[in-house]
Amino acid sequence: NIRKMAEGNDFSAWYRSIPRVTRWWFTLCIAVPVLSRFGLLPGDYLILLFDEIFYRFQIWRLFTALVFFPITPMTGFMYLLNLYFLYNYSTRLEQGLFQGRPADYLFMLVFCSVALDIIGLLLGVWILMVALIMSALYVWCQVNKDTIVQFWFGTQFKAMYLPWILLAFNFVLSGRFMDNLLGILIGHLYFFVMIKYPQDFDGKVLFSTPQLFYQYLPNERTVGGFGQAPQSRANRGAQEGRYGWGRGQTLGGN
């Protein structure tokens, strides 16, 4: 009994250690697909369908399509893999570029979610969970583009190539690439509009986090962090770091 309590406390401590916004997102991306897998939430009511939203006013689909994934024996591996990407790279992003600014990170996810909903409705893409995860991963990879990441079998490459390698990897495993491609496009849209355009082209910040977000998620005082926004061209230096996937583990390693 004592051992079970200790294990439970370990899990609780790990769960609480996940940054707040990432923890909410991670939890939803587990709860909604699992409840659907056991028949407690009908998957047909969770996907993005134009007619159901605009003619039957099932507005919740704009949200549920972003956190739903159909779990089957054929898709289970891809689901777990994307959960890993969510946990790993969203945590890095929230503790790095957005450290101490949970409201700004939530706004980034809302920005990407709205853009994905619009494109999903236009292109008939019904499920957007993977695309939203890829958009966050893409932003991290651009902010840390010279960081060395590891893939299966010990292969190493710069983070800037990771989204495209994952797109090819997903295509080989499942024959699908649209989810990854949409995530890359929307992630690039956010990165360009909110980071690159103001810094490299002296442009105005076109969007800002609504004050309502700060009321519920005020900025936090922090010390340190990793993953900073790229410097402007005039001040950019050549820096390179090393990160493995996860906590020093190579994905696919022993």
PDB file of N, CA and C in Angstrom, residues 38 45 61 71 75 96 104-105 110 123-124 165 167 176 200 202 205 214-215 228 237:
ATOM      1  N   PHE A  38     -14.120   4.567 -25.965  1.00  0.00           N
ATOM      2  CA  PHE A  38     -14.978   3.709 -25.156  1.00  0.00           C
ATOM      3  C   PHE A  38     -16.470   4.001 -25.368  1.00  0.00           C
ATOM      4  N   TYR A  45     -19.742  13.404 -33.614  1.00  0.00           N
ATOM      5  CA  TYR A  45     -20.130  14.714 -33.098  1.00  0.00           C
ATOM      6  C   TYR A  45     -18.920  15.565 -32.706  1.00  0.00           C
ATOM      7  N   ARG A  61     -17.870  21.792 -32.294  1.00  0.00           N
ATOM      8  CA  ARG A  61     -16.991  21.064 -33.211  1.00  0.00           C
ATOM      9  C   ARG A  61     -15.727  21.859 -33.547  1.00  0.00           C
ATOM     10  N   ILE A  71      -8.936   6.714 -32.118  1.00  0.00           N
ATOM     11  CA  ILE A  71      -8.012   5.664 -31.687  1.00  0.00           C
ATOM     12  C   ILE A  71      -8.536   4.310 -32.158  1.00  0.00           C
ATOM     13  N   THR A  75      -4.333   3.038 -35.659  1.00  0.00           N
ATOM     14  CA  THR A  75      -3.876   4.422 -35.437  1.00  0.00           C
ATOM     15  C   THR A  75      -3.289   4.652 -34.048  1.00  0.00           C
ATOM     16  N   GLY A  96      10.275  27.853 -22.485  1.00  0.00           N
ATOM     17  CA  GLY A  96      11.348  28.562 -23.167  1.00  0.00           C
ATOM     18  C   GLY A  96      10.908  29.910 -23.667  1.00  0.00           C
ATOM     19  N   ASP A 104       0.246  34.455 -23.141  1.00  0.00           N
ATOM     20  CA  ASP A 104       0.747  34.611 -24.505  1.00  0.00           C
ATOM     21  C   ASP A 104       0.828  33.250 -25.209  1.00  0.00           C
ATOM     22  N   TYR A 105       1.185  32.223 -24.464  1.00  0.00           N
ATOM     23  CA  TYR A 105       1.245  30.892 -25.074  1.00  0.00           C
ATOM     24  C   TYR A 105      -0.154  30.390 -25.418  1.00  0.00           C
ATOM     25  N   VAL A 110      -4.562  29.597 -29.519  1.00  0.00           N
ATOM     26  CA  VAL A 110      -5.849  30.079 -30.038  1.00  0.00           C
ATOM     27  C   VAL A 110      -5.669  30.599 -31.466  1.00  0.00           C
ATOM     28  N   LEU A 123     -10.981  23.186 -46.691  1.00  0.00           N
ATOM     29  CA  LEU A 123     -10.404  22.023 -47.377  1.00  0.00           C
ATOM     30  C   LEU A 123     -11.089  20.711 -47.019  1.00  0.00           C
ATOM     31  N   GLY A 124     -12.018  20.759 -46.093  1.00  0.00           N
ATOM     32  CA  GLY A 124     -12.694  19.531 -45.703  1.00  0.00           C
ATOM     33  C   GLY A 124     -11.855  18.607 -44.847  1.00  0.00           C
ATOM     34  N   ILE A 165      10.770  16.159 -41.749  1.00  0.00           N
ATOM     35  CA  ILE A 165      11.087  14.739 -41.579  1.00  0.00           C
ATOM     36  C   ILE A 165       9.894  14.003 -40.979  1.00  0.00           C
ATOM     37  N   LEU A 167       6.792  14.887 -41.378  1.00  0.00           N
ATOM     38  CA  LEU A 167       5.799  14.799 -42.447  1.00  0.00           C
ATOM     39  C   LEU A 167       6.066  13.567 -43.318  1.00  0.00           C
ATOM     40  N   ARG A 176      -0.649   9.496 -45.020  1.00  0.00           N
ATOM     41  CA  ARG A 176      -1.235  10.826 -44.837  1.00  0.00           C
ATOM     42  C   ARG A 176      -0.126  11.847 -44.590  1.00  0.00           C
ATOM     43  N   ASP A 200      12.672  41.127 -38.026  1.00  0.00           N
ATOM     44  CA  ASP A 200      13.548  41.217 -39.197  1.00  0.00           C
ATOM     45  C   ASP A 200      13.125  42.278 -40.189  1.00  0.00           C
ATOM     46  N   ASP A 202      11.090  45.020 -39.195  1.00  0.00           N
ATOM     47  CA  ASP A 202      10.659  46.210 -38.447  1.00  0.00           C
ATOM     48  C   ASP A 202       9.169  46.487 -38.619  1.00  0.00           C
ATOM     49  N   VAL A 205       3.507  44.579 -34.727  1.00  0.00           N
ATOM     50  CA  VAL A 205       2.870  43.358 -34.249  1.00  0.00           C
ATOM     51  C   VAL A 205       1.386  43.460 -34.584  1.00  0.00           C
ATOM     52  N   TYR A 214      -4.836  37.738 -19.725  1.00  0.00           N
ATOM     53  CA  TYR A 214      -3.939  38.083 -18.624  1.00  0.00           C
ATOM     54  C   TYR A 214      -4.677  38.095 -17.280  1.00  0.00           C
ATOM     55  N   GLN A 215      -5.970  38.343 -17.309  1.00  0.00           N
ATOM     56  CA  GLN A 215      -6.731  38.329 -16.059  1.00  0.00           C
ATOM     57  C   GLN A 215      -6.764  36.935 -15.449  1.00  0.00           C
ATOM     58  N   GLN A 228      14.866  31.078 -26.829  1.00  0.00           N
ATOM     59  CA  GLN A 228      14.501  32.482 -26.958  1.00  0.00           C
ATOM     60  C   GLN A 228      14.121  32.770 -28.398  1.00  0.00           C
ATOM     61  N   GLY A 237      23.565  36.032 -33.620  1.00  0.00           N
ATOM     62  CA  GLY A 237      24.841  35.346 -33.482  1.00  0.00           C
ATOM     63  C   GLY A 237      24.676  33.893 -33.833  1.00  0.00           C
TER      64      GLY A 237
END
